[in-house]
């Protein structure tokens, strides 16, 4: 198992993802309009040339902050959208969660892992699939050749979610207070003109 360092660009926010490996995580690239809007709001560095965000999806019980938790901020693109976490000290995107810890899931954005590109691929393997490719940007021919997430990829993710839920991982969530179930900071909802 791998304990993987996490760090924002300026180094104020850091943490550990404990025991991550390919078997207990999922690597996907999301091209949805909301992920693109979130990345652009923070400067766009998390997007690839086709408007995709490389994410590692895993149980939030495996994530802990070691410094800078006071710099962790949260926004939502709509009042019903995902919670999108970032380091406000340097606008490094951290990841996405559901708006409640009841579904124990976090998608950490590749730029928050303190790993080289080679280390990232060795630990997490290749992208299992691309999702929401209709919103992808760039060369349409290149977009059409992306490996889309298939039924097996979705089944793996659902199986992982169920196992995390059964283990009680919703009670051990770095982004939510374990006693109240409330987020560690209030989520700011962006106005349409802000994205």
Backbone as a ProteinNet text record, in pm:
[ID]
protein_1_A
[PRIMARY]
XXXXXXXXXXXXXXXXXXXXXXXXXXXXXXXXXXXXXXXXXXXXXXXXXXXXXXXXXXXXXXXXXXXXXXXXXXXXXXXXXXXXXXXXXXXXXXXXXXXXXXXXXXXXXXXXXXXXXXXXXXXXXXXXXXXXXXXXXXXXXXXXXXXXXXXXXXXXXXXXXXXXXXXXXXXXXXXXXXXXXXXXXXXXXXXXXXX
[TERTIARY]
84.5	0	88.1	32.1	108.6	45.7	128	86.1	136.7	43.5	77.7	65.8	172.6	168.1	78.7	11.7	-75.8	-24.5	-28.9	21.7	-31.4	-69.5	-108	18.8	1.5	116.7	211.3	156.1	243.5	291.5	234.1	278.8	210.2	119.9	54.1	-41.4	-112	-205.7	-137.5	-129.4	-68.5	-142.9	-119.6	-185.4	-133	-206.1	-169.1	-294.9	-279	-380.3	-321.7	-380	-322.2	-365.7	-267.1	-295.7	-361.1	-336.5	-399	-324.9	-400.8	-347.5	-457.2	-425.7	-524	-648.8	-632.4	-744.4	-851.2	-811.2	-908.6	-934.3	-904	-929.3	-967.3	-1004.6	-1043.6	-987.7	-923.3	-869.9	-956.4	-1010.5	-1095.6	-1063.4	-1100	-1087.5	-1227.8	-1266	-1399.5	-1389.8	-1475.1	-1478.1	-1603.9	-1680.3	-1808.3	-1787.9	-1893.1	-1887.7	-1860.6	-1912.6	-1891.3	-1746	-1683.5	-1540.9	-1456.9	-1494.3	-1420.9	-1440.5	-1563.2	-1590.2	-1514.4	-1511.2	-1437.5	-1288.9	-1231.1	-1089.2	-1059.7	-1145.5	-1124.2	-1135	-1227.6	-1244.3	-1114.5	-1040.7	-916.4	-792.7	-810.1	-696.1	-674	-746.3	-745.4	-631.5	-540.2	-422.7	-455.6	-570.7	-604.7	-660.3	-684.9	-745.2	-638.5	-666.8	-578.6	-620.3	-554.4	-579.9	-717.7	-789.8	-925.6	-1030.9	-989.7	-1084	-1115.1	-1026.6	-1048.7	-974.3	-1032.8	-970.2	-941.1	-815.4	-771.5	-798.2	-880.2	-922.6	-889.6	-855	-846.1	-959.9	-1049.3	-1167.4	-1139.1	-1160.7	-1133.9	-1213.6	-1200.8	-1272.4	-1214	-1300	-1249.8	-1184.8	-1209.9	-1146.6	-996	-949.3	-806	-732.4	-805.3	-743.9	-739.8	-626.3	-616.7	-526.6	-557.4	-475	-372.6	-248.9	-145.6	-112.4	-143.3	-122.6	-213.5	-241	-313.7	-462.1	-523	-666.8	-746.5	-691.6	-758.7	-759.6	-679.2	-676.2	-766.1	-830.2	-919.3	-1052	-1093.7	-1218.6	-1305.3	-1431.6	-1526.2	-1619.6	-1648.5	-1748.3	-1839.5	-1952.2	-2048.2	-2083.9	-2103.2	-2141.1	-2289	-2369	-2511.2	-2542.4	-2658.7	-2691	-2719.4	-2725.5	-2743.6	-2623.5	-2517.3	-2402.7	-2309.5	-2211.6	-2107	-2033	-1973.9	-1880.8	-1746.5	-1688.3	-1561	-1461.3	-1363.5	-1269	-1140.1	-1081.3	-956.4	-878.6	-750.5	-665.4	-673.1	-732.1	-751.8	-621.7	-519.3	-390.2	-329	-351.8	-289.7	-382.8	-511.4	-612.2	-581.4	-515.1	-494.1	-623.2	-677	-795.3	-756.7	-839.6	-814.6	-899.4	-1031	-1115.4	-1263	-1342	-1487.4	-1544	-1652.5	-1728.2	-1876.2	-1954.7	-2098.5	-2123.6	-2242.1	-2267	-2300.2	-2288.7	-2312.3	-2211.4	-2168.7	-2075.6	-2143.6	-2275	-2347.5	-2300.2	-2256.4	-2198.3	-2047.3	-1973.9	-1830.4	-1747.3	-1720.9	-1653.9	-1580.5	-1458.5	-1386	-1312.8	-1313.8	-1236.7	-1127.9	-1005	-893.7	-829.3	-810	-755.8	-604.2	-555.9	-414.9	-315.7	-347.9	-252.5	-233.6	-320.1	-304.3	-215.1	-189.8	-96.7	46.2	126.8	266.2	351.6	330.5	395.7	443	546.6	585	483	480.4	389	414.1	540.9	574.4	525.3	546.7	500.7	348.5	280.2	133.7	83	141.4	98.9	136.6	252.8	294.2	196.4	156.2	67.4	-76	-129.2	-271.8	-301.2	-198.6	-220.6	-278.4	-317.1	-372.2	-514.3	-561.8	-699.6	-793.2	-888.4	-983.1	-1087.7	-1119.6	-1216	-1236.5	-1283.1	-1318.5	-1470.1	-1518.2	-1662.8	-1703.6	-1829.6	-1888.7	-1808	-1770.3	-1685.1	-1758.3	-1890.7	-1963.8	-1926.3	-1879.7	-1838.7	-1689.3	-1617.8	-1473.2	-1446.8	-1332.1	-1292.6	-1177.2	-1143.1	-1028.1	-1067.9	-972.6	-987.9	-1095.6	-1207.3	-1315.1	-1268.6	-1174	-1125.7	-1051.6	-971.5	-900.6	-999.7	-1101.9	-1204.9	-1275.2	-1305	-1377.1	-1295.6	-1165.4	-1079.4	-1054.8	-1108	-1089.5	-1156.7	-1092.9	-1151.6	-1259	-1382.9	-1494	-1513.2	-1556.5	-1584.4	-1695.9	-1673.7	-1771.1	-1843.7	-1935.8	-2012.3	-1924.3	-1813.3	-1722.9	-1660	-1628.4	-1570.8	-1671.7	-1796.2	-1901.8	-1931.4	-1930.4	-1955.8	-1847	-1720.9	-1612.3	-1634.4	-1671.5	-1691.2	-1807.6	-1917.8	-2033.3	-1995.7	-1920.6	-1877.1	-1788.8	-1697.5	-1612.4	-1696.1	-1790.3	-1876.1	-1952.4	-2008.7	-2083.1	-1991.9	-1871.3	-1779.4	-1739	-1715.6	-1679.7	-1794.4	-1914.9	-2033.2	-2047.7	-2032.1	-2047.1	-1938.3	-1820.3	-1711.1	-1728.2	-1826.4	-1848.8	-1759.8	-1708.3	-1616.3	-1682.4	-1815.8	-1883.2	-1862.1	-1824.9	-1799.7	-1654.8	-1570.4	-1429.2	-1399.7	-1433.8	-1430.5	-1354.7	-1246.1	-1162.3	-1234	-1338.9	-1406.4	-1534.3	-1571.7	-1692.7	-1662	-1724	-1707.9	-1775.4	-1702.3	-1755.7	-1871.4	-1876.7	-1983.7	-2111.5	-2097.9	-2217.4	-2257.3	-2161.7	-2189.2	-2188.5	-2151.8	-2148.1	-2011	-2005.8	-1875.4	-1785.2	-1653.5	-1558.6	-1557.2	-1603.6	-1622	-1752.8	-1807.3	-1929.6	-1897	-1976.8	-1958.1	-2015.1	-1936.3	-1977.9	-2035.6	-2156.6	-2217.9	-2181.3	-2119.8	-2081.7	-2203.6	-2203.7	-2305.2	-2270	-2368.5	-2344.2	-2234.2	-2225.6	-2126.4	-1984.4	-1968.6	-1837.5	-1761.9	-1828.7	-1759.5	-1701.6
-118.4	0	123.4	231.1	354.5	467.3	534.7	658.9	770.9	844.7	939.3	1081.7	1160.9	1299.4	1385.5	1478.2	1574.6	1713.3	1803.5	1938.1	2036	2154.5	2260.3	2321	2407.2	2465.2	2540.7	2617.6	2698.7	2622.2	2505.7	2422.1	2446.1	2543.2	2569	2456.7	2400.3	2291.3	2160.5	2069.8	1940.2	1830.7	1709.4	1596.7	1465.5	1360	1223.8	1150.7	1074	977.2	840.9	776.5	656	528.7	446.1	312.6	307.2	403.8	403.5	312.9	244.9	162.2	150	90.2	79	2.6	-96.3	-182.1	-107.2	-8.1	60.6	204.7	234.1	368	355.3	465.4	465.8	592.3	576	691.3	718.7	838.9	878.2	1022.1	1057.8	1195.7	1246.6	1354.7	1412	1536.3	1540.1	1653.7	1738.9	1717.2	1786.9	1938.1	2010	2156.8	2211.5	2145.1	2193.9	2179.7	2066	2050.3	2153.7	2179.6	2280.2	2419.8	2451.4	2583	2600.2	2495.6	2500.4	2525.5	2449.6	2465.6	2605.3	2654.5	2787.9	2895.6	2877.9	2974.7	2987.3	2875.5	2875.3	2899.4	2926.2	2955.6	2856.6	2744.4	2651.7	2551.8	2554.3	2466.4	2318.1	2283.7	2142.3	2076.4	2153.8	2098.6	2051.1	1938.7	1896.1	1966.4	1935.5	2007.6	1977.6	1878	1847.8	1887.1	1968.1	2014.5	1910.8	1813.4	1707.5	1730.8	1681.6	1686.1	1543.1	1512.1	1379.3	1367.5	1268.5	1250.3	1110.6	1101.7	973.1	970.3	873.2	860.5	753.2	789	694	731.1	648.5	672.5	792.8	884.4	1000.5	963	842.2	799	783.1	774.9	759.4	893.5	1003.6	1135.8	1209.3	1269.5	1356	1474.4	1586.8	1706	1710.7	1748.4	1762.4	1908.5	1996.6	2139.9	2219.4	2341.6	2435	2411.3	2336.3	2310.8	2441.5	2543.9	2674	2742.2	2692.1	2746.6	2669	2563.3	2483.9	2557.8	2576.3	2646.6	2557.7	2596.2	2514.2	2604	2560.7	2631.5	2531.4	2581.6	2504.7	2589.6	2526.1	2601.4	2635.4	2553.5	2581.5	2542.9	2582.2	2549.7	2402.1	2322.7	2178.3	2099.5	2168.6	2103	2034.5	1966.4	1903	2007.9	1963.8	2048.7	2037.5	2150.8	2156	2228	2154	2200	2250.3	2351.9	2406.6	2474.2	2499.1	2571.5	2720.1	2798.6	2940.8	3019.7	2964.4	3033.6	3050	2953.2	2959.6	2909.4	2891.5	2845.7	2709.5	2622.9	2486.1	2406.5	2347.3	2262.6	2136.6	2099.8	1979.6	1863.8	1882.8	1772.7	1800.8	1695.6	1705.6	1602.5	1641.8	1547.9	1571.9	1480	1502.4	1606.9	1670.6	1772.7	1715.4	1585.6	1520.3	1407	1379.8	1268.8	1132.1	1129.1	1001.5	912.2	972.8	896.2	917.1	821.4	841.6	829.8	943.6	947.8	1079.3	1074.3	1196.3	1171.9	1272.7	1269.2	1373.8	1329.7	1424.3	1450.4	1577.4	1621.6	1598.7	1552.4	1511.1	1616.5	1744.4	1849.7	1863	1800.9	1806.9	1693.3	1593.1	1487.5	1539.7	1518.1	1561.9	1449.4	1424.1	1314.7	1363.9	1302	1327.8	1258.1	1294.8	1229.7	1079.9	1040.1	897.5	823.7	882.6	819.1	805.2	907.6	908.3	789.6	768	658.7	522.9	512.7	386	345.5	440.5	409.6	383.6	471	463.5	396.3	371.8	305.8	401.3	346.7	430.4	476	574.5	621.9	506.4	477.6	369.5	413.1	541.7	590.5	740.2	796.2	938.4	948.5	1047.1	1065.7	1205.1	1216.2	1341.4	1401.5	1316.1	1359.8	1450	1456.2	1548.4	1694	1720.2	1856.8	1880.7	1778.6	1793.6	1902.3	1964.6	2071.3	2022.3	2097	2061.3	1986.7	1918.7	1849.2	1739.8	1752	1652.9	1510.7	1497.5	1364.1	1301.9	1383.5	1333.9	1299.7	1383.1	1356.8	1224.8	1199.3	1077.1	950.9	964.9	849.2	821.9	907.5	887.4	757.8	688.1	566	606.5	582.7	621.3	516.7	563.9	472.1	377.3	249.3	148.3	93.2	-0.9	-59.1	-119	-182.6	-240.1	-134.5	-17.7	92.2	145.7	162	211.6	109.8	-19.1	-124.7	-126	-107.2	-101.1	13.4	130.9	246.6	224.8	170.2	143	41.5	-61.5	-162.4	-99.5	-12.2	56.8	143.4	219	305	223.9	111.8	26.5	-26.3	-67.9	-120.1	-9.5	111.4	222.2	256.1	253.1	282.5	177.5	49.3	-58.1	-53.7	-3.2	7.5	127.9	211.9	329.5	447.1	448.2	555.9	693.1	698.1	828.8	902.1	829.2	892.4	939.6	907.3	948.7	1023.8	1149.7	1229.6	1358.5	1381	1499	1630.8	1628.1	1752	1778.9	1685.8	1701.4	1670.4	1744.5	1721.9	1589.8	1501.5	1368.3	1371.3	1470.2	1473.4	1537.9	1633.9	1704.6	1666.9	1613.7	1583.6	1707.1	1821.3	1945.7	1964.2	2034.8	2059.5	2142.4	2122.3	2193.3	2342.9	2385.5	2527.4	2541.2	2660.2	2685.9	2695	2626.4	2629.5	2758.5	2825.8	2947.1	2907.8	2954.6	2924.8	3035.7	2997.9	3095.9	3145.8	3272.9	3327.6	3288.1	3286.4	3249.2	3332.3	3458.2	3544.6	3521	3441.1	3421.1	3305.2	3215.7	3100.2	3135.2
0	0	0	-53.6	-67.6	13.5	92.3	156	66.5	9.8	-96.3	-45.5	-61.3	-14.5	-103.3	-38.8	-105.6	-71.7	-169.5	-142.1	-245.9	-200.5	-293.2	-354.5	-453.9	-524.8	-432.8	-338.4	-252.3	-129.2	-102.9	7.8	140.2	148.1	276.7	316	218.1	246.1	207.7	303.3	274.3	348.1	305.4	369	315.4	348.1	308.8	262.6	156.9	116.9	153.1	252.5	312.2	239.9	208	156.6	20.6	-63.8	-196.1	-292.2	-373.4	-481.3	-586.7	-698.4	-806.5	-763.7	-678.1	-639	-558.2	-477.6	-392	-435.8	-561	-614.7	-762.1	-819.7	-959.8	-1024.5	-1140	-1211.4	-1333.2	-1339.2	-1451.2	-1489.7	-1611	-1656.5	-1686.8	-1620.6	-1639.4	-1727.9	-1828.7	-1921.1	-1903.6	-1796.9	-1782.7	-1775	-1809.9	-1810.2	-1670.9	-1566.7	-1430.3	-1386.5	-1418.2	-1384.6	-1459.5	-1584.2	-1661.1	-1601.6	-1559.8	-1500.8	-1369	-1288.2	-1161.3	-1187.6	-1279.3	-1310.7	-1365.7	-1454.4	-1511.8	-1404.2	-1311.1	-1201.9	-1120.2	-1110.1	-1032.8	-1117.9	-1246.5	-1333.2	-1445.4	-1444.5	-1556.8	-1562.7	-1466.1	-1475	-1460.3	-1402.8	-1381.6	-1507.2	-1612.4	-1734.6	-1832.3	-1899.4	-2007.5	-2137.1	-2245.7	-2371.1	-2432	-2376	-2422.6	-2318.3	-2222.3	-2120.5	-2014.8	-1996.4	-1898.2	-1768.7	-1659.6	-1528.1	-1484.2	-1460.6	-1417.4	-1267.1	-1229.7	-1090.6	-1041.1	-914.5	-846.7	-745.7	-762.9	-677.9	-573	-445.1	-337.8	-213.4	-110.1	14.7	87.6	136.2	210	342.9	391.2	516.3	499.6	376.2	350	342.9	347.6	331.2	464.1	493.3	611.6	578.1	640.1	623.8	736	703.2	805.2	831.8	736.9	759.2	666.4	708	623	608	698.7	683.8	687.7	752.5	755.2	618.4	523.6	388.1	290.9	339.2	254.4	239.6	115.4	85.9	-3.4	-14.9	-90	-170.3	-292	-371.6	-440.2	-483.4	-562.2	-682.8	-795.6	-915.1	-915.1	-846.7	-824.5	-680.6	-632	-493.1	-470.6	-576.6	-562.8	-616.6	-653.7	-716.1	-617.5	-673.2	-592.6	-510.8	-400.1	-328	-398.7	-432.1	-504.1	-414.2	-368.9	-267.4	-331.9	-271.8	-324	-212	-237.3	-142.8	-178.9	-92.6	-125.8	-122.7	-58.3	-52.7	-191.5	-281.6	-413.9	-525	-492.6	-588.8	-650.9	-575	-622.4	-603.4	-710.1	-691.8	-614.5	-518.1	-437.8	-488.7	-492.6	-536.9	-519.3	-538.7	-535.2	-438.9	-370.4	-287.7	-312	-266.3	-261.6	-152.7	-150.6	-48.8	89.5	104	231.9	247.9	370.8	390.5	381.5	367.6	363.8	249.4	140.7	30.6	37.1	94.9	120	-7.5	-64.8	-194.2	-207.1	-256.9	-290.1	-421.5	-507.3	-631.2	-621.1	-595.3	-578.3	-714.2	-742.6	-871.4	-873.3	-987	-1000.7	-951.8	-969.3	-932.4	-781.5	-700.5	-555	-502.9	-585	-545.4	-560.4	-460	-463.5	-521.7	-651.9	-723.3	-859.4	-910.2	-1049.3	-1139.6	-1267	-1361.3	-1367.4	-1366.2	-1371.3	-1247.2	-1129.2	-1004.7	-1004.8	-1053.4	-1058.6	-1141	-1257.6	-1345.3	-1285.8	-1224.1	-1163	-1052.3	-969.4	-856.6	-903.1	-988.3	-1022	-1155.3	-1234.9	-1363	-1466.5	-1580	-1685.5	-1651	-1723.2	-1707.8	-1741.7	-1650.7	-1678.4	-1780.3	-1781.2	-1878.5	-1867.5	-1977.4	-1983	-1972.9	-1895.8	-1878.9	-1925.4	-1965.7	-2014.3	-2129.3	-2222.8	-2334	-2433.2	-2425.8	-2515.2	-2488.1	-2365.8	-2330.2	-2352.2	-2399.7	-2422.3	-2525.1	-2511.8	-2603.5	-2690.3	-2791.2	-2873.7	-2999.5	-3057	-3183.8	-3173.2	-3248	-3239.9	-3272.3	-3363.2	-3397.6	-3278.6	-3209.1	-3091.4	-2980	-2963.4	-2862.1	-2892.1	-3019.5	-3056	-3027.5	-3013.7	-2989.8	-2840.9	-2753.2	-2609.3	-2565	-2471.4	-2414.5	-2313.9	-2349.9	-2262.5	-2152.4	-2035.9	-1924.9	-1966.8	-1946	-1982.8	-1861.9	-1883.9	-1773.4	-1663.5	-1702.1	-1602.2	-1512.9	-1571.3	-1492.9	-1392.1	-1437.5	-1348	-1238.5	-1273.9	-1176	-1068.5	-1108.4	-1010.6	-913.7	-966.6	-879.9	-783.4	-833.2	-746.1	-638.2	-675.9	-577.7	-470.1	-513.4	-416.6	-322.5	-377.7	-294.7	-191.1	-232.2	-139.2	-28.8	-64.9	37.3	134.7	84.4	173	267.4	214.8	296.3	406.5	370.7	467.9	575	541.2	639	731.9	705.2	788.8	754.3	630.4	591.5	586.6	584.7	583.7	716.1	820.9	950.6	965.3	867	870.9	741.5	741.4	618	644.6	574.5	598.7	570.7	488.9	450	529.5	618.5	699.1	845	934.7	1077.8	1115.3	1181.1	1211.7	1311.4	1399.7	1499.9	1447.3	1355.4	1307.3	1164.3	1087.3	946.8	857.7	915.2	837.6	774.2	659	595.6	686.8	671	757.8	731.3	613.6	582	503.7	504.5	429.4	280.2	200.7	55.7	-1	-82.4	-151.4	-286	-318.5	-446.7	-544.4	-655.3	-756.1	-831.5	-860.2	-949.6	-1091.6	-1180	-1319.6	-1383.3	-1350.7	-1411.5	-1361.3	-1253.5	-1193.7	-1254.9	-1325.1	-1379.3	-1512.5
[MASK]
+++++++++++++++++++++++++++++++++++++++++++++++++++++++++++++++++++++++++++++++++++++++++++++++++++++++++++++++++++++++++++++++++++++++++++++++++++++++++++++++++++++++++++++++++++++++++++++++++++

